[in-house]
Amino acid sequence: VTVLKPARREREMETTAIVLSPRGLAHLAAAYLAETEQLGVDRARLSVARNEYARQRVLYRADQTTSLKALQAAGGALNSSQTQAGAARRQLRLDALDARQQWGPVLEKWLVARSPVFERILRQQEWLVQVTIATSGPARPPRRIRLVAPSGVTAFGRFVSAFPQTNPVVQGLNFLYETPARPGLAPGLNLVAGIPVGRVRSGVVVPSAAVVWSGGEAWAYKEIAANRFERFVVAR
């Protein structure tokens, strides 16, 4: 016999979800980091070339202390450095656009800012989950959902953003959720996602150990007085 505690629960609809591999994100992150480092090198070279051109121009104008050829060479080096730096900036923008097209706007921002949550995803301390919701489902994706693995492991996912990729098995709107890594979750694993719909219901949760089955119904016993019990149907 135990005292039941008050609880609040939302009605849920079930849908399909899958744990995504971070490998594609890791490749994008490596490419973006390499391009960022290259842009730093190109900017340093541009600064040196700009200073050298300014120095040669001053010397040339001061009674042609330096030759016209040296001035032109410095100008050519400056133009080349400007071109390289511009190309590196454009490549960074393309890498960010690639991340947006594949993973959505929030992951793009996390990639560019190298946010802590992005690092946890790369280290597999957090998993990204693709959730497919039918068009007849809620108008807005919920901020928090329940995820259940085939093993029975339950986790909760936090909304990240819309997901530009589709689920070839289930047609519908696709969204990204993140969930902390735990035993039983791995890339490629299919999950059942519980999407809250409708109003929150208040009541109590009956422990499964207190439930008995009779006539196809789930029953539990409520103590109404000392050593006196009354049977009631447990709502499922």
PDB file of N, CA and C in Angstrom, residues 77-177:
ATOM      1  N   ALA A  77      51.602  41.702 -55.260  1.00  0.00           N
ATOM      2  CA  ALA A  77      51.495  40.840 -54.081  1.00  0.00           C
ATOM      3  C   ALA A  77      50.273  41.222 -53.243  1.00  0.00           C
ATOM      4  N   LEU A  78      49.979  42.510 -53.163  1.00  0.00           N
ATOM      5  CA  LEU A  78      48.807  42.961 -52.407  1.00  0.00           C
ATOM      6  C   LEU A  78      47.523  42.474 -53.081  1.00  0.00           C
ATOM      7  N   ASN A  79      47.447  42.602 -54.398  1.00  0.00           N
ATOM      8  CA  ASN A  79      46.257  42.144 -55.112  1.00  0.00           C
ATOM      9  C   ASN A  79      46.065  40.631 -54.947  1.00  0.00           C
ATOM     10  N   SER A  80      47.161  39.890 -55.026  1.00  0.00           N
ATOM     11  CA  SER A  80      47.082  38.442 -54.862  1.00  0.00           C
ATOM     12  C   SER A  80      46.590  38.064 -53.464  1.00  0.00           C
ATOM     13  N   SER A  81      47.100  38.766 -52.448  1.00  0.00           N
ATOM     14  CA  SER A  81      46.682  38.487 -51.070  1.00  0.00           C
ATOM     15  C   SER A  81      45.222  38.837 -50.862  1.00  0.00           C
ATOM     16  N   GLN A  82      44.760  39.922 -51.469  1.00  0.00           N
ATOM     17  CA  GLN A  82      43.352  40.299 -51.360  1.00  0.00           C
ATOM     18  C   GLN A  82      42.449  39.247 -52.014  1.00  0.00           C
ATOM     19  N   THR A  83      42.898  38.722 -53.143  1.00  0.00           N
ATOM     20  CA  THR A  83      42.120  37.684 -53.837  1.00  0.00           C
ATOM     21  C   THR A  83      42.031  36.418 -52.995  1.00  0.00           C
ATOM     22  N   GLN A  84      43.158  36.003 -52.404  1.00  0.00           N
ATOM     23  CA  GLN A  84      43.171  34.793 -51.582  1.00  0.00           C
ATOM     24  C   GLN A  84      42.281  34.951 -50.345  1.00  0.00           C
ATOM     25  N   ALA A  85      42.364  36.105 -49.696  1.00  0.00           N
ATOM     26  CA  ALA A  85      41.530  36.343 -48.518  1.00  0.00           C
ATOM     27  C   ALA A  85      40.052  36.363 -48.888  1.00  0.00           C
ATOM     28  N   GLY A  86      39.728  36.961 -50.030  1.00  0.00           N
ATOM     29  CA  GLY A  86      38.336  36.981 -50.481  1.00  0.00           C
ATOM     30  C   GLY A  86      37.824  35.586 -50.794  1.00  0.00           C
ATOM     31  N   ALA A  87      38.672  34.766 -51.414  1.00  0.00           N
ATOM     32  CA  ALA A  87      38.274  33.389 -51.720  1.00  0.00           C
ATOM     33  C   ALA A  87      38.042  32.596 -50.436  1.00  0.00           C
ATOM     34  N   ALA A  88      38.877  32.805 -49.436  1.00  0.00           N
ATOM     35  CA  ALA A  88      38.709  32.101 -48.159  1.00  0.00           C
ATOM     36  C   ALA A  88      37.422  32.523 -47.475  1.00  0.00           C
ATOM     37  N   ARG A  89      37.081  33.796 -47.528  1.00  0.00           N
ATOM     38  CA  ARG A  89      35.820  34.267 -46.933  1.00  0.00           C
ATOM     39  C   ARG A  89      34.624  33.655 -47.654  1.00  0.00           C
ATOM     40  N   ARG A  90      34.681  33.606 -48.981  1.00  0.00           N
ATOM     41  CA  ARG A  90      33.574  33.011 -49.746  1.00  0.00           C
ATOM     42  C   ARG A  90      33.427  31.527 -49.433  1.00  0.00           C
ATOM     43  N   GLN A  91      34.554  30.818 -49.264  1.00  0.00           N
ATOM     44  CA  GLN A  91      34.486  29.400 -48.950  1.00  0.00           C
ATOM     45  C   GLN A  91      33.852  29.170 -47.580  1.00  0.00           C
ATOM     46  N   LEU A  92      34.163  30.034 -46.621  1.00  0.00           N
ATOM     47  CA  LEU A  92      33.531  29.921 -45.300  1.00  0.00           C
ATOM     48  C   LEU A  92      32.024  30.104 -45.395  1.00  0.00           C
ATOM     49  N   ARG A  93      31.599  31.084 -46.204  1.00  0.00           N
ATOM     50  CA  ARG A  93      30.159  31.302 -46.370  1.00  0.00           C
ATOM     51  C   ARG A  93      29.494  30.094 -47.039  1.00  0.00           C
ATOM     52  N   LEU A  94      30.190  29.485 -47.992  1.00  0.00           N
ATOM     53  CA  LEU A  94      29.649  28.299 -48.653  1.00  0.00           C
ATOM     54  C   LEU A  94      29.550  27.129 -47.681  1.00  0.00           C
ATOM     55  N   ASP A  95      30.555  26.974 -46.809  1.00  0.00           N
ATOM     56  CA  ASP A  95      30.506  25.904 -45.814  1.00  0.00           C
ATOM     57  C   ASP A  95      29.330  26.101 -44.866  1.00  0.00           C
ATOM     58  N   ALA A  96      29.115  27.354 -44.445  1.00  0.00           N
ATOM     59  CA  ALA A  96      27.987  27.639 -43.556  1.00  0.00           C
ATOM     60  C   ALA A  96      26.657  27.382 -44.268  1.00  0.00           C
ATOM     61  N   LEU A  97      26.581  27.761 -45.543  1.00  0.00           N
ATOM     62  CA  LEU A  97      25.354  27.522 -46.321  1.00  0.00           C
ATOM     63  C   LEU A  97      25.112  26.023 -46.487  1.00  0.00           C
ATOM     64  N   ASP A  98      26.174  25.254 -46.682  1.00  0.00           N
ATOM     65  CA  ASP A  98      26.050  23.800 -46.805  1.00  0.00           C
ATOM     66  C   ASP A  98      25.485  23.202 -45.516  1.00  0.00           C
ATOM     67  N   ALA A  99      25.971  23.694 -44.380  1.00  0.00           N
ATOM     68  CA  ALA A  99      25.456  23.220 -43.088  1.00  0.00           C
ATOM     69  C   ALA A  99      23.981  23.561 -42.927  1.00  0.00           C
ATOM     70  N   ARG A 100      23.585  24.749 -43.347  1.00  0.00           N
ATOM     71  CA  ARG A 100      22.170  25.150 -43.254  1.00  0.00           C
ATOM     72  C   ARG A 100      21.293  24.261 -44.125  1.00  0.00           C
ATOM     73  N   GLN A 101      21.755  23.988 -45.355  1.00  0.00           N
ATOM     74  CA  GLN A 101      20.957  23.184 -46.276  1.00  0.00           C
ATOM     75  C   GLN A 101      20.806  21.746 -45.796  1.00  0.00           C
ATOM     76  N   GLN A 102      21.838  21.226 -45.124  1.00  0.00           N
ATOM     77  CA  GLN A 102      21.784  19.836 -44.680  1.00  0.00           C
ATOM     78  C   GLN A 102      21.155  19.672 -43.300  1.00  0.00           C
ATOM     79  N   TRP A 103      21.392  20.653 -42.398  1.00  0.00           N
ATOM     80  CA  TRP A 103      21.025  20.458 -40.997  1.00  0.00           C
ATOM     81  C   TRP A 103      20.115  21.529 -40.424  1.00  0.00           C
ATOM     82  N   GLY A 104      19.873  22.602 -41.176  1.00  0.00           N
ATOM     83  CA  GLY A 104      18.980  23.634 -40.674  1.00  0.00           C
ATOM     84  C   GLY A 104      19.723  24.825 -40.094  1.00  0.00           C
ATOM     85  N   PRO A 105      19.009  25.929 -39.831  1.00  0.00           N
ATOM     86  CA  PRO A 105      19.650  27.188 -39.424  1.00  0.00           C
ATOM     87  C   PRO A 105      20.292  27.145 -38.048  1.00  0.00           C
ATOM     88  N   VAL A 106      19.713  26.401 -37.118  1.00  0.00           N
ATOM     89  CA  VAL A 106      20.280  26.375 -35.766  1.00  0.00           C
ATOM     90  C   VAL A 106      21.625  25.657 -35.757  1.00  0.00           C
ATOM     91  N   LEU A 107      21.713  24.517 -36.452  1.00  0.00           N
ATOM     92  CA  LEU A 107      22.988  23.803 -36.515  1.00  0.00           C
ATOM     93  C   LEU A 107      24.041  24.634 -37.230  1.00  0.00           C
ATOM     94  N   GLU A 108      23.624  25.437 -38.220  1.00  0.00           N
ATOM     95  CA  GLU A 108      24.566  26.329 -38.893  1.00  0.00           C
ATOM     96  C   GLU A 108      25.169  27.320 -37.893  1.00  0.00           C
ATOM     97  N   LYS A 109      24.318  27.913 -37.057  1.00  0.00           N
ATOM     98  CA  LYS A 109      24.810  28.866 -36.055  1.00  0.00           C
ATOM     99  C   LYS A 109      25.728  28.179 -35.055  1.00  0.00           C
ATOM    100  N   TRP A 110      25.352  26.975 -34.631  1.00  0.00           N
ATOM    101  CA  TRP A 110      26.195  26.241 -33.679  1.00  0.00           C
ATOM    102  C   TRP A 110      27.551  25.917 -34.288  1.00  0.00           C
ATOM    103  N   LEU A 111      27.553  25.582 -35.585  1.00  0.00           N
ATOM    104  CA  LEU A 111      28.810  25.275 -36.269  1.00  0.00           C
ATOM    105  C   LEU A 111      29.710  26.497 -36.335  1.00  0.00           C
ATOM    106  N   VAL A 112      29.145  27.613 -36.767  1.00  0.00           N
ATOM    107  CA  VAL A 112      29.940  28.841 -36.931  1.00  0.00           C
ATOM    108  C   VAL A 112      30.476  29.324 -35.587  1.00  0.00           C
ATOM    109  N   ALA A 113      29.616  29.284 -34.554  1.00  0.00           N
ATOM    110  CA  ALA A 113      30.024  29.767 -33.229  1.00  0.00           C
ATOM    111  C   ALA A 113      30.792  28.715 -32.442  1.00  0.00           C
ATOM    112  N   ARG A 114      30.817  27.493 -32.953  1.00  0.00           N
ATOM    113  CA  ARG A 114      31.448  26.355 -32.245  1.00  0.00           C
ATOM    114  C   ARG A 114      30.910  26.301 -30.813  1.00  0.00           C
ATOM    115  N   SER A 115      29.602  26.273 -30.705  1.00  0.00           N
ATOM    116  CA  SER A 115      28.924  26.343 -29.412  1.00  0.00           C
ATOM    117  C   SER A 115      29.196  25.088 -28.586  1.00  0.00           C
ATOM    118  N   PRO A 116      29.074  25.180 -27.251  1.00  0.00           N
ATOM    119  CA  PRO A 116      29.298  24.004 -26.394  1.00  0.00           C
ATOM    120  C   PRO A 116      28.392  22.827 -26.731  1.00  0.00           C
ATOM    121  N   VAL A 117      27.120  23.094 -27.059  1.00  0.00           N
ATOM    122  CA  VAL A 117      26.216  21.994 -27.377  1.00  0.00           C
ATOM    123  C   VAL A 117      26.651  21.311 -28.669  1.00  0.00           C
ATOM    124  N   PHE A 118      27.201  22.073 -29.610  1.00  0.00           N
ATOM    125  CA  PHE A 118      27.703  21.496 -30.848  1.00  0.00           C
ATOM    126  C   PHE A 118      28.893  20.570 -30.558  1.00  0.00           C
ATOM    127  N   GLU A 119      29.765  20.989 -29.659  1.00  0.00           N
ATOM    128  CA  GLU A 119      30.907  20.154 -29.275  1.00  0.00           C
ATOM    129  C   GLU A 119      30.435  18.870 -28.606  1.00  0.00           C
ATOM    130  N   ARG A 120      29.389  18.956 -27.793  1.00  0.00           N
ATOM    131  CA  ARG A 120      28.872  17.751 -27.128  1.00  0.00           C
ATOM    132  C   ARG A 120      28.279  16.774 -28.147  1.00  0.00           C
ATOM    133  N   ILE A 121      27.671  17.320 -29.195  1.00  0.00           N
ATOM    134  CA  ILE A 121      27.135  16.456 -30.243  1.00  0.00           C
ATOM    135  C   ILE A 121      28.263  15.735 -30.973  1.00  0.00           C
ATOM    136  N   LEU A 122      29.339  16.460 -31.285  1.00  0.00           N
ATOM    137  CA  LEU A 122      30.470  15.835 -31.970  1.00  0.00           C
ATOM    138  C   LEU A 122      31.122  14.769 -31.093  1.00  0.00           C
ATOM    139  N   ARG A 123      31.119  14.990 -29.777  1.00  0.00           N
ATOM    140  CA  ARG A 123      31.715  14.007 -28.854  1.00  0.00           C
ATOM    141  C   ARG A 123      30.736  12.896 -28.489  1.00  0.00           C
ATOM    142  N   GLN A 124      29.551  12.925 -29.074  1.00  0.00           N
ATOM    143  CA  GLN A 124      28.513  11.932 -28.832  1.00  0.00           C
ATOM    144  C   GLN A 124      28.056  11.926 -27.368  1.00  0.00           C
ATOM    145  N   GLN A 125      28.133  13.095 -26.738  1.00  0.00           N
ATOM    146  CA  GLN A 125      27.552  13.278 -25.416  1.00  0.00           C
ATOM    147  C   GLN A 125      26.082  13.674 -25.533  1.00  0.00           C
ATOM    148  N   GLU A 126      25.705  14.143 -26.706  1.00  0.00           N
ATOM    149  CA  GLU A 126      24.313  14.442 -27.041  1.00  0.00           C
ATOM    150  C   GLU A 126      24.030  13.798 -28.392  1.00  0.00           C
ATOM    151  N   TRP A 127      22.781  13.365 -28.580  1.00  0.00           N
ATOM    152  CA  TRP A 127      22.380  12.814 -29.873  1.00  0.00           C
ATOM    153  C   TRP A 127      21.380  13.746 -30.525  1.00  0.00           C
ATOM    154  N   LEU A 128      21.472  13.842 -31.839  1.00  0.00           N
ATOM    155  CA  LEU A 128      20.445  14.514 -32.618  1.00  0.00           C
ATOM    156  C   LEU A 128      19.457  13.461 -33.108  1.00  0.00           C
ATOM    157  N   VAL A 129      18.178  13.771 -32.994  1.00  0.00           N
ATOM    158  CA  VAL A 129      17.115  12.833 -33.359  1.00  0.00           C
ATOM    159  C   VAL A 129      16.221  13.494 -34.396  1.00  0.00           C
ATOM    160  N   GLN A 130      15.990  12.786 -35.497  1.00  0.00           N
ATOM    161  CA  GLN A 130      15.057  13.251 -36.518  1.00  0.00           C
ATOM    162  C   GLN A 130      13.674  12.714 -36.194  1.00  0.00           C
ATOM    163  N   VAL A 131      12.731  13.619 -36.039  1.00  0.00           N
ATOM    164  CA  VAL A 131      11.353  13.247 -35.704  1.00  0.00           C
ATOM    165  C   VAL A 131      10.448  13.660 -36.857  1.00  0.00           C
ATOM    166  N   THR A 132       9.651  12.720 -37.327  1.00  0.00           N
ATOM    167  CA  THR A 132       8.719  12.981 -38.420  1.00  0.00           C
ATOM    168  C   THR A 132       7.306  13.076 -37.863  1.00  0.00           C
ATOM    169  N   ILE A 133       6.670  14.218 -38.084  1.00  0.00           N
ATOM    170  CA  ILE A 133       5.310  14.455 -37.598  1.00  0.00           C
ATOM    171  C   ILE A 133       4.378  14.598 -38.786  1.00  0.00           C
ATOM    172  N   ALA A 134       3.303  13.862 -38.763  1.00  0.00           N
ATOM    173  CA  ALA A 134       2.329  13.932 -39.852  1.00  0.00           C
ATOM    174  C   ALA A 134       1.757  15.346 -39.960  1.00  0.00           C
ATOM    175  N   THR A 135       1.371  15.695 -41.178  1.00  0.00           N
ATOM    176  CA  THR A 135       0.812  17.031 -41.388  1.00  0.00           C
ATOM    177  C   THR A 135      -0.479  17.240 -40.606  1.00  0.00           C
ATOM    178  N   SER A 136      -1.109  16.145 -40.190  1.00  0.00           N
ATOM    179  CA  SER A 136      -2.322  16.261 -39.384  1.00  0.00           C
ATOM    180  C   SER A 136      -2.011  16.426 -37.902  1.00  0.00           C
ATOM    181  N   GLY A 137      -0.732  16.443 -37.547  1.00  0.00           N
ATOM    182  CA  GLY A 137      -0.324  16.583 -36.156  1.00  0.00           C
ATOM    183  C   GLY A 137      -0.422  18.020 -35.684  1.00  0.00           C
ATOM    184  N   PRO A 138       0.236  18.337 -34.559  1.00  0.00           N
ATOM    185  CA  PRO A 138       0.170  19.698 -34.019  1.00  0.00           C
ATOM    186  C   PRO A 138       0.723  20.732 -34.984  1.00  0.00           C
ATOM    187  N   ALA A 139       0.149  21.927 -34.944  1.00  0.00           N
ATOM    188  CA  ALA A 139       0.558  22.981 -35.872  1.00  0.00           C
ATOM    189  C   ALA A 139       1.997  23.403 -35.630  1.00  0.00           C
ATOM    190  N   ARG A 140       2.419  23.365 -34.379  1.00  0.00           N
ATOM    191  CA  ARG A 140       3.803  23.727 -34.040  1.00  0.00           C
ATOM    192  C   ARG A 140       4.485  22.538 -33.370  1.00  0.00           C
ATOM    193  N   PRO A 141       5.746  22.311 -33.685  1.00  0.00           N
ATOM    194  CA  PRO A 141       6.453  21.208 -33.012  1.00  0.00           C
ATOM    195  C   PRO A 141       6.606  21.516 -31.527  1.00  0.00           C
ATOM    196  N   PRO A 142       6.340  20.564 -30.660  1.00  0.00           N
ATOM    197  CA  PRO A 142       6.461  20.820 -29.217  1.00  0.00           C
ATOM    198  C   PRO A 142       7.908  21.042 -28.809  1.00  0.00           C
ATOM    199  N   ARG A 143       8.091  21.801 -27.742  1.00  0.00           N
ATOM    200  CA  ARG A 143       9.453  22.086 -27.272  1.00  0.00           C
ATOM    201  C   ARG A 143      10.108  20.852 -26.660  1.00  0.00           C
ATOM    202  N   ARG A 144       9.300  19.925 -26.153  1.00  0.00           N
ATOM    203  CA  ARG A 144       9.842  18.756 -25.462  1.00  0.00           C
ATOM    204  C   ARG A 144       8.995  17.539 -25.827  1.00  0.00           C
ATOM    205  N   ILE A 145       9.662  16.438 -26.131  1.00  0.00           N
ATOM    206  CA  ILE A 145       8.960  15.209 -26.480  1.00  0.00           C
ATOM    207  C   ILE A 145       9.562  14.044 -25.707  1.00  0.00           C
ATOM    208  N   ARG A 146       8.814  12.956 -25.682  1.00  0.00           N
ATOM    209  CA  ARG A 146       9.288  11.726 -25.035  1.00  0.00           C
ATOM    210  C   ARG A 146       9.763  10.756 -26.105  1.00  0.00           C
ATOM    211  N   LEU A 147      10.925  10.137 -25.875  1.00  0.00           N
ATOM    212  CA  LEU A 147      11.510   9.202 -26.829  1.00  0.00           C
ATOM    213  C   LEU A 147      11.666   7.839 -26.158  1.00  0.00           C
ATOM    214  N   VAL A 148      11.234   6.795 -26.837  1.00  0.00           N
ATOM    215  CA  VAL A 148      11.309   5.445 -26.280  1.00  0.00           C
ATOM    216  C   VAL A 148      12.050   4.551 -27.266  1.00  0.00           C
ATOM    217  N   ALA A 149      13.116   3.890 -26.799  1.00  0.00           N
ATOM    218  CA  ALA A 149      13.892   2.966 -27.612  1.00  0.00           C
ATOM    219  C   ALA A 149      13.249   1.583 -27.596  1.00  0.00           C
ATOM    220  N   PRO A 150      13.590   0.712 -28.545  1.00  0.00           N
ATOM    221  CA  PRO A 150      13.038  -0.648 -28.542  1.00  0.00           C
ATOM    222  C   PRO A 150      13.328  -1.406 -27.247  1.00  0.00           C
ATOM    223  N   SER A 151      14.432  -1.053 -26.584  1.00  0.00           N
ATOM    224  CA  SER A 151      14.786  -1.718 -25.325  1.00  0.00           C
ATOM    225  C   SER A 151      13.929  -1.242 -24.159  1.00  0.00           C
ATOM    226  N   GLY A 152      13.148  -0.195 -24.382  1.00  0.00           N
ATOM    227  CA  GLY A 152      12.334   0.374 -23.317  1.00  0.00           C
ATOM    228  C   GLY A 152      12.957   1.590 -22.660  1.00  0.00           C
ATOM    229  N   VAL A 153      14.199   1.908 -23.026  1.00  0.00           N
ATOM    230  CA  VAL A 153      14.858   3.091 -22.486  1.00  0.00           C
ATOM    231  C   VAL A 153      14.085   4.338 -22.905  1.00  0.00           C
ATOM    232  N   THR A 154      13.783   5.180 -21.937  1.00  0.00           N
ATOM    233  CA  THR A 154      13.029   6.408 -22.196  1.00  0.00           C
ATOM    234  C   THR A 154      13.917   7.616 -21.998  1.00  0.00           C
ATOM    235  N   ALA A 155      13.833   8.554 -22.918  1.00  0.00           N
ATOM    236  CA  ALA A 155      14.577   9.803 -22.827  1.00  0.00           C
ATOM    237  C   ALA A 155      13.648  10.926 -23.262  1.00  0.00           C
ATOM    238  N   PHE A 156      14.097  12.143 -23.075  1.00  0.00           N
ATOM    239  CA  PHE A 156      13.320  13.303 -23.486  1.00  0.00           C
ATOM    240  C   PHE A 156      14.149  14.138 -24.455  1.00  0.00           C
ATOM    241  N   GLY A 157      13.496  14.597 -25.511  1.00  0.00           N
ATOM    242  CA  GLY A 157      14.175  15.388 -26.518  1.00  0.00           C
ATOM    243  C   GLY A 157      13.766  16.845 -26.456  1.00  0.00           C
ATOM    244  N   ARG A 158      14.732  17.727 -26.705  1.00  0.00           N
ATOM    245  CA  ARG A 158      14.483  19.170 -26.724  1.00  0.00           C
ATOM    246  C   ARG A 158      14.520  19.656 -28.161  1.00  0.00           C
ATOM    247  N   PHE A 159      13.540  20.470 -28.543  1.00  0.00           N
ATOM    248  CA  PHE A 159      13.421  20.948 -29.921  1.00  0.00           C
ATOM    249  C   PHE A 159      14.632  21.788 -30.323  1.00  0.00           C
ATOM    250  N   VAL A 160      15.133  21.530 -31.527  1.00  0.00           N
ATOM    251  CA  VAL A 160      16.251  22.298 -32.073  1.00  0.00           C
ATOM    252  C   VAL A 160      15.772  23.185 -33.212  1.00  0.00           C
ATOM    253  N   SER A 161      15.254  22.562 -34.283  1.00  0.00           N
ATOM    254  CA  SER A 161      14.798  23.336 -35.440  1.00  0.00           C
ATOM    255  C   SER A 161      14.105  22.412 -36.412  1.00  0.00           C
ATOM    256  N   ALA A 162      13.570  23.007 -37.462  1.00  0.00           N
ATOM    257  CA  ALA A 162      13.082  22.207 -38.585  1.00  0.00           C
ATOM    258  C   ALA A 162      14.273  21.509 -39.231  1.00  0.00           C
ATOM    259  N   PHE A 163      14.008  20.359 -39.852  1.00  0.00           N
ATOM    260  CA  PHE A 163      15.088  19.576 -40.449  1.00  0.00           C
ATOM    261  C   PHE A 163      14.853  19.496 -41.947  1.00  0.00           C
ATOM    262  N   PRO A 164      15.804  19.970 -42.781  1.00  0.00           N
ATOM    263  CA  PRO A 164      15.562  20.034 -44.227  1.00  0.00           C
ATOM    264  C   PRO A 164      15.611  18.689 -44.938  1.00  0.00           C
ATOM    265  N   GLN A 165      15.984  17.610 -44.239  1.00  0.00           N
ATOM    266  CA  GLN A 165      16.000  16.291 -44.869  1.00  0.00           C
ATOM    267  C   GLN A 165      14.695  15.560 -44.578  1.00  0.00           C
ATOM    268  N   THR A 166      14.392  14.561 -45.401  1.00  0.00           N
ATOM    269  CA  THR A 166      13.146  13.816 -45.253  1.00  0.00           C
ATOM    270  C   THR A 166      13.428  12.398 -44.782  1.00  0.00           C
ATOM    271  N   ASN A 167      12.398  11.793 -44.238  1.00  0.00           N
ATOM    272  CA  ASN A 167      12.459  10.390 -43.850  1.00  0.00           C
ATOM    273  C   ASN A 167      11.894   9.570 -45.002  1.00  0.00           C
ATOM    274  N   PRO A 168      12.711   8.716 -45.650  1.00  0.00           N
ATOM    275  CA  PRO A 168      12.213   7.984 -46.818  1.00  0.00           C
ATOM    276  C   PRO A 168      11.120   6.983 -46.477  1.00  0.00           C
ATOM    277  N   VAL A 169      10.997   6.605 -45.214  1.00  0.00           N
ATOM    278  CA  VAL A 169      10.011   5.606 -44.806  1.00  0.00           C
ATOM    279  C   VAL A 169       8.674   6.252 -44.462  1.00  0.00           C
ATOM    280  N   VAL A 170       8.740   7.361 -43.724  1.00  0.00           N
ATOM    281  CA  VAL A 170       7.519   8.029 -43.250  1.00  0.00           C
ATOM    282  C   VAL A 170       7.478   9.441 -43.823  1.00  0.00           C
ATOM    283  N   GLN A 171       6.397   9.774 -44.492  1.00  0.00           N
ATOM    284  CA  GLN A 171       6.245  11.106 -45.058  1.00  0.00           C
ATOM    285  C   GLN A 171       5.615  12.037 -44.020  1.00  0.00           C
ATOM    286  N   GLY A 172       6.111  13.263 -43.981  1.00  0.00           N
ATOM    287  CA  GLY A 172       5.577  14.243 -43.043  1.00  0.00           C
ATOM    288  C   GLY A 172       6.572  15.371 -42.846  1.00  0.00           C
ATOM    289  N   LEU A 173       6.341  16.178 -41.841  1.00  0.00           N
ATOM    290  CA  LEU A 173       7.239  17.278 -41.503  1.00  0.00           C
ATOM    291  C   LEU A 173       8.341  16.747 -40.593  1.00  0.00           C
ATOM    292  N   ASN A 174       9.570  17.172 -40.868  1.00  0.00           N
ATOM    293  CA  ASN A 174      10.715  16.645 -40.133  1.00  0.00           C
ATOM    294  C   ASN A 174      11.348  17.725 -39.259  1.00  0.00           C
ATOM    295  N   PHE A 175      11.702  17.315 -38.042  1.00  0.00           N
ATOM    296  CA  PHE A 175      12.276  18.245 -37.071  1.00  0.00           C
ATOM    297  C   PHE A 175      13.458  17.585 -36.369  1.00  0.00           C
ATOM    298  N   LEU A 176      14.347  18.445 -35.883  1.00  0.00           N
ATOM    299  CA  LEU A 176      15.506  17.983 -35.129  1.00  0.00           C
ATOM    300  C   LEU A 176      15.268  18.195 -33.644  1.00  0.00           C
ATOM    301  N   TYR A 177      15.587  17.174 -32.870  1.00  0.00           N
ATOM    302  CA  TYR A 177      15.576  17.258 -31.415  1.00  0.00           C
ATOM    303  C   TYR A 177      16.929  16.770 -30.900  1.00  0.00           C
TER     304      TYR A 177
END
